Amino acid sequence: AWTVRDVVAHLTTTTRITVPGLVVAAVRARGDFDRMEVQMAAQRAAAYSTAELVAQLRASADSARRFPGSVPMDPLMDLVIHAQDIARPLGLPYASPLEVVAASLAY
């Protein structure tokens, strides 16, 4: 159900959502985690330009913040998976570093 912009927007949520924001999003989605993720991504994609989303994604690389309840490996795994969701539709070659993929699979 996502466009490439929605995927990028989803990846920017990780370092920006707060616990109160998460609670509000969960209530709006009636407790459905997948619905919540789709809604949050769509809202961010509508609120920011492509350039702003890309800048936010780049800034996330230096951030220690994570989605409430997640562990440090979760954002990395999200990026490994979703990098292909971004690259493939755009026809861009991309391969995650093998050590990162191996660590994600082991986790």
N, C-alpha and C. Protein backbone atom coordinates (compact mmCIF):
# COMPACT_ATOMS: atom_id res chain seq x y z
N ALA A 1 0.82 -1.21 0.00
CA ALA A 1 0.00 0.00 0.00
C ALA A 1 0.86 1.26 0.00
N TRP A 2 2.18 1.10 0.00
CA TRP A 2 3.06 2.26 0.11
C TRP A 2 3.72 2.62 -1.21
N THR A 3 3.91 3.93 -1.39
CA THR A 3 4.75 4.44 -2.46
C THR A 3 6.18 4.48 -1.94
N VAL A 4 7.13 4.78 -2.81
CA VAL A 4 8.52 4.94 -2.36
C VAL A 4 8.60 6.06 -1.33
N ARG A 5 7.89 7.14 -1.55
CA ARG A 5 7.88 8.25 -0.57
C ARG A 5 7.34 7.79 0.77
N ASP A 6 6.31 6.95 0.76
CA ASP A 6 5.76 6.43 2.01
C ASP A 6 6.79 5.59 2.76
N VAL A 7 7.58 4.80 2.03
CA VAL A 7 8.61 3.98 2.66
C VAL A 7 9.66 4.88 3.31
N VAL A 8 10.10 5.91 2.59
CA VAL A 8 11.08 6.84 3.16
C VAL A 8 10.47 7.53 4.39
N ALA A 9 9.23 7.95 4.27
CA ALA A 9 8.55 8.60 5.41
C ALA A 9 8.49 7.65 6.60
N HIS A 10 8.19 6.39 6.35
CA HIS A 10 8.16 5.38 7.41
C HIS A 10 9.52 5.30 8.12
N LEU A 11 10.58 5.29 7.36
CA LEU A 11 11.92 5.19 7.95
C LEU A 11 12.29 6.42 8.77
N THR A 12 11.68 7.57 8.47
CA THR A 12 11.98 8.78 9.24
C THR A 12 11.20 8.84 10.54
N THR A 13 10.17 8.03 10.65
CA THR A 13 9.34 8.02 11.86
C THR A 13 10.13 7.50 13.05
N THR A 14 10.99 6.54 12.81
CA THR A 14 11.71 5.84 13.87
C THR A 14 12.39 6.78 14.85
N THR A 15 13.03 7.81 14.37
CA THR A 15 13.78 8.71 15.25
C THR A 15 12.98 9.95 15.65
N ARG A 16 11.72 10.01 15.27
CA ARG A 16 10.94 11.22 15.54
C ARG A 16 9.69 10.99 16.38
N ILE A 17 9.19 9.78 16.44
CA ILE A 17 7.95 9.51 17.19
C ILE A 17 8.24 9.54 18.69
N THR A 18 7.31 10.07 19.44
CA THR A 18 7.40 10.10 20.89
C THR A 18 6.40 9.08 21.45
N VAL A 19 6.53 8.78 22.72
CA VAL A 19 5.57 7.84 23.34
C VAL A 19 4.14 8.40 23.25
N PRO A 20 3.92 9.68 23.60
CA PRO A 20 2.55 10.20 23.44
C PRO A 20 2.08 10.15 21.98
N GLY A 21 2.96 10.45 21.04
CA GLY A 21 2.59 10.37 19.63
C GLY A 21 2.25 8.95 19.21
N LEU A 22 2.98 8.00 19.75
CA LEU A 22 2.72 6.59 19.46
C LEU A 22 1.35 6.18 20.01
N VAL A 23 1.04 6.62 21.21
CA VAL A 23 -0.26 6.28 21.82
C VAL A 23 -1.39 6.85 20.97
N VAL A 24 -1.27 8.11 20.57
CA VAL A 24 -2.30 8.73 19.73
C VAL A 24 -2.44 7.97 18.42
N ALA A 25 -1.33 7.64 17.78
CA ALA A 25 -1.38 6.91 16.51
C ALA A 25 -2.02 5.54 16.70
N ALA A 26 -1.72 4.87 17.80
CA ALA A 26 -2.30 3.54 18.06
C ALA A 26 -3.81 3.64 18.27
N VAL A 27 -4.25 4.66 18.98
CA VAL A 27 -5.69 4.85 19.20
C VAL A 27 -6.38 5.14 17.88
N ARG A 28 -5.79 6.01 17.07
CA ARG A 28 -6.39 6.33 15.76
C ARG A 28 -6.49 5.09 14.87
N ALA A 29 -5.55 4.19 15.02
CA ALA A 29 -5.55 2.96 14.21
C ALA A 29 -6.33 1.84 14.90
N ARG A 30 -6.99 2.17 16.00
CA ARG A 30 -7.79 1.19 16.75
C ARG A 30 -6.97 -0.03 17.15
N GLY A 31 -5.70 0.22 17.53
CA GLY A 31 -4.84 -0.84 18.01
C GLY A 31 -4.21 -1.72 16.95
N ASP A 32 -4.47 -1.44 15.69
CA ASP A 32 -3.91 -2.24 14.60
C ASP A 32 -2.55 -1.67 14.22
N PHE A 33 -1.47 -2.40 14.57
CA PHE A 33 -0.11 -1.90 14.35
C PHE A 33 0.16 -1.62 12.88
N ASP A 34 -0.24 -2.53 11.99
CA ASP A 34 0.00 -2.33 10.55
C ASP A 34 -0.73 -1.09 10.05
N ARG A 35 -1.98 -0.93 10.46
CA ARG A 35 -2.75 0.26 10.07
C ARG A 35 -2.07 1.52 10.59
N MET A 36 -1.58 1.46 11.82
CA MET A 36 -0.90 2.61 12.42
C MET A 36 0.33 2.99 11.60
N GLU A 37 1.13 2.01 11.21
CA GLU A 37 2.33 2.28 10.42
C GLU A 37 1.98 2.90 9.07
N VAL A 38 0.96 2.36 8.42
CA VAL A 38 0.53 2.90 7.11
C VAL A 38 0.05 4.34 7.27
N GLN A 39 -0.76 4.59 8.30
CA GLN A 39 -1.28 5.94 8.51
C GLN A 39 -0.16 6.94 8.83
N MET A 40 0.76 6.55 9.71
CA MET A 40 1.85 7.46 10.06
C MET A 40 2.73 7.76 8.84
N ALA A 41 3.03 6.75 8.04
CA ALA A 41 3.86 6.96 6.85
C ALA A 41 3.15 7.89 5.88
N ALA A 42 1.86 7.67 5.65
CA ALA A 42 1.10 8.51 4.72
C ALA A 42 1.05 9.96 5.20
N GLN A 43 0.87 10.15 6.50
CA GLN A 43 0.83 11.51 7.06
C GLN A 43 2.16 12.22 6.87
N ARG A 44 3.27 11.52 7.14
CA ARG A 44 4.59 12.14 6.97
C ARG A 44 4.88 12.40 5.50
N ALA A 45 4.50 11.47 4.63
CA ALA A 45 4.73 11.66 3.19
C ALA A 45 3.97 12.87 2.67
N ALA A 46 2.79 13.11 3.21
CA ALA A 46 1.98 14.26 2.79
C ALA A 46 2.50 15.57 3.38
N ALA A 47 3.14 15.49 4.55
CA ALA A 47 3.56 16.69 5.26
C ALA A 47 4.91 17.25 4.81
N TYR A 48 5.74 16.40 4.19
CA TYR A 48 7.10 16.83 3.84
C TYR A 48 7.39 16.57 2.37
N SER A 49 8.23 17.41 1.81
CA SER A 49 8.67 17.22 0.42
C SER A 49 9.63 16.03 0.36
N THR A 50 9.89 15.56 -0.84
CA THR A 50 10.84 14.46 -1.02
C THR A 50 12.21 14.85 -0.47
N ALA A 51 12.66 16.06 -0.78
CA ALA A 51 13.96 16.52 -0.29
C ALA A 51 14.00 16.55 1.24
N GLU A 52 12.91 16.99 1.86
CA GLU A 52 12.86 17.04 3.32
C GLU A 52 12.90 15.62 3.91
N LEU A 53 12.18 14.70 3.29
CA LEU A 53 12.18 13.31 3.78
C LEU A 53 13.57 12.69 3.66
N VAL A 54 14.22 12.92 2.54
CA VAL A 54 15.57 12.39 2.35
C VAL A 54 16.52 12.99 3.38
N ALA A 55 16.41 14.29 3.63
CA ALA A 55 17.26 14.94 4.63
C ALA A 55 16.99 14.36 6.02
N GLN A 56 15.74 14.11 6.33
CA GLN A 56 15.39 13.52 7.63
C GLN A 56 15.95 12.11 7.75
N LEU A 57 15.89 11.34 6.66
CA LEU A 57 16.44 9.98 6.68
C LEU A 57 17.95 10.02 6.91
N ARG A 58 18.61 10.93 6.22
CA ARG A 58 20.07 11.07 6.41
C ARG A 58 20.39 11.48 7.85
N ALA A 59 19.61 12.40 8.41
CA ALA A 59 19.83 12.84 9.79
C ALA A 59 19.58 11.70 10.79
N SER A 60 18.69 10.80 10.43
CA SER A 60 18.39 9.66 11.32
C SER A 60 19.60 8.76 11.51
N ALA A 61 20.50 8.73 10.54
CA ALA A 61 21.68 7.86 10.64
C ALA A 61 22.54 8.21 11.85
N ASP A 62 22.55 9.47 12.25
CA ASP A 62 23.36 9.90 13.39
C ASP A 62 22.58 9.94 14.70
N SER A 63 21.33 9.54 14.67
CA SER A 63 20.48 9.64 15.85
C SER A 63 20.49 8.34 16.66
N ALA A 64 20.49 8.48 17.97
CA ALA A 64 20.38 7.32 18.86
C ALA A 64 18.92 7.05 19.24
N ARG A 65 18.01 7.93 18.82
CA ARG A 65 16.59 7.74 19.13
C ARG A 65 16.04 6.58 18.32
N ARG A 66 15.10 5.88 18.91
CA ARG A 66 14.45 4.76 18.23
C ARG A 66 12.96 4.78 18.54
N PHE A 67 12.22 4.02 17.77
CA PHE A 67 10.80 3.82 17.99
C PHE A 67 10.61 3.29 19.41
N PRO A 68 9.68 3.82 20.17
CA PRO A 68 9.48 3.33 21.54
C PRO A 68 9.30 1.81 21.57
N GLY A 69 10.04 1.17 22.46
CA GLY A 69 9.95 -0.27 22.61
C GLY A 69 10.88 -1.06 21.71
N SER A 70 11.60 -0.38 20.83
CA SER A 70 12.51 -1.10 19.94
C SER A 70 13.91 -1.16 20.55
N VAL A 71 14.72 -2.02 19.98
CA VAL A 71 16.12 -2.17 20.41
C VAL A 71 17.01 -1.63 19.30
N PRO A 72 18.30 -1.39 19.57
CA PRO A 72 19.18 -0.78 18.57
C PRO A 72 19.22 -1.49 17.22
N MET A 73 19.01 -2.79 17.19
CA MET A 73 19.09 -3.52 15.93
C MET A 73 17.86 -3.29 15.04
N ASP A 74 16.74 -2.94 15.63
CA ASP A 74 15.50 -2.79 14.87
C ASP A 74 15.57 -1.76 13.74
N PRO A 75 16.08 -0.54 13.98
CA PRO A 75 16.15 0.42 12.88
C PRO A 75 17.08 -0.05 11.75
N LEU A 76 18.14 -0.74 12.11
CA LEU A 76 19.06 -1.24 11.08
C LEU A 76 18.36 -2.29 10.22
N MET A 77 17.65 -3.21 10.85
CA MET A 77 16.91 -4.23 10.08
C MET A 77 15.86 -3.57 9.19
N ASP A 78 15.18 -2.58 9.72
CA ASP A 78 14.16 -1.86 8.94
C ASP A 78 14.79 -1.25 7.69
N LEU A 79 15.96 -0.67 7.85
CA LEU A 79 16.65 -0.05 6.72
C LEU A 79 17.13 -1.09 5.71
N VAL A 80 17.65 -2.21 6.19
CA VAL A 80 18.11 -3.27 5.28
C VAL A 80 16.96 -3.73 4.39
N ILE A 81 15.81 -3.95 4.99
CA ILE A 81 14.65 -4.42 4.22
C ILE A 81 14.10 -3.31 3.32
N HIS A 82 13.87 -2.15 3.89
CA HIS A 82 13.22 -1.08 3.14
C HIS A 82 14.12 -0.40 2.11
N ALA A 83 15.42 -0.54 2.24
CA ALA A 83 16.31 0.02 1.21
C ALA A 83 15.99 -0.61 -0.15
N GLN A 84 15.68 -1.90 -0.14
CA GLN A 84 15.30 -2.55 -1.40
C GLN A 84 13.93 -2.08 -1.87
N ASP A 85 13.02 -1.79 -0.92
CA ASP A 85 11.69 -1.27 -1.28
C ASP A 85 11.80 0.10 -1.94
N ILE A 86 12.87 0.80 -1.67
CA ILE A 86 13.10 2.11 -2.28
C ILE A 86 13.86 1.96 -3.59
N ALA A 87 14.93 1.20 -3.56
CA ALA A 87 15.82 1.09 -4.73
C ALA A 87 15.17 0.38 -5.92
N ARG A 88 14.53 -0.73 -5.69
CA ARG A 88 14.00 -1.53 -6.80
C ARG A 88 12.98 -0.79 -7.67
N PRO A 89 11.96 -0.15 -7.08
CA PRO A 89 11.00 0.56 -7.95
C PRO A 89 11.63 1.71 -8.72
N LEU A 90 12.70 2.27 -8.16
CA LEU A 90 13.37 3.39 -8.82
C LEU A 90 14.43 2.90 -9.82
N GLY A 91 14.61 1.60 -9.89
CA GLY A 91 15.60 1.04 -10.82
C GLY A 91 17.03 1.32 -10.41
N LEU A 92 17.25 1.49 -9.10
CA LEU A 92 18.58 1.79 -8.61
C LEU A 92 19.23 0.52 -8.04
N PRO A 93 20.47 0.27 -8.43
CA PRO A 93 21.15 -0.89 -7.83
C PRO A 93 21.50 -0.57 -6.37
N TYR A 94 21.26 -1.51 -5.49
CA TYR A 94 21.63 -1.32 -4.09
C TYR A 94 21.83 -2.67 -3.44
N ALA A 95 22.90 -2.79 -2.72
CA ALA A 95 23.16 -3.99 -1.93
C ALA A 95 23.62 -3.56 -0.55
N SER A 96 22.93 -4.03 0.46
CA SER A 96 23.36 -3.76 1.82
C SER A 96 24.68 -4.47 2.07
N PRO A 97 25.55 -3.89 2.88
CA PRO A 97 26.80 -4.58 3.20
C PRO A 97 26.51 -5.97 3.79
N LEU A 98 27.26 -6.97 3.37
CA LEU A 98 27.01 -8.34 3.79
C LEU A 98 27.04 -8.51 5.30
N GLU A 99 27.95 -7.82 5.99
CA GLU A 99 28.03 -7.97 7.43
C GLU A 99 26.78 -7.43 8.12
N VAL A 100 26.18 -6.40 7.52
CA VAL A 100 24.95 -5.84 8.07
C VAL A 100 23.78 -6.80 7.85
N VAL A 101 23.71 -7.38 6.66
CA VAL A 101 22.66 -8.36 6.36
C VAL A 101 22.82 -9.58 7.28
N ALA A 102 24.04 -10.05 7.43
CA ALA A 102 24.29 -11.21 8.30
C ALA A 102 23.89 -10.92 9.74
N ALA A 103 24.23 -9.74 10.24
CA ALA A 103 23.86 -9.38 11.60
C ALA A 103 22.34 -9.27 11.75
N SER A 104 21.68 -8.73 10.73
CA SER A 104 20.23 -8.63 10.76
C SER A 104 19.57 -10.00 10.76
N LEU A 105 20.07 -10.89 9.93
CA LEU A 105 19.53 -12.25 9.89
C LEU A 105 19.77 -12.99 11.19
N ALA A 106 20.93 -12.81 11.77
CA ALA A 106 21.23 -13.47 13.04
C ALA A 106 20.34 -12.97 14.15
N TYR A 107 20.01 -11.67 14.10
CA TYR A 107 19.16 -11.09 15.13
C TYR A 107 17.74 -11.63 15.00
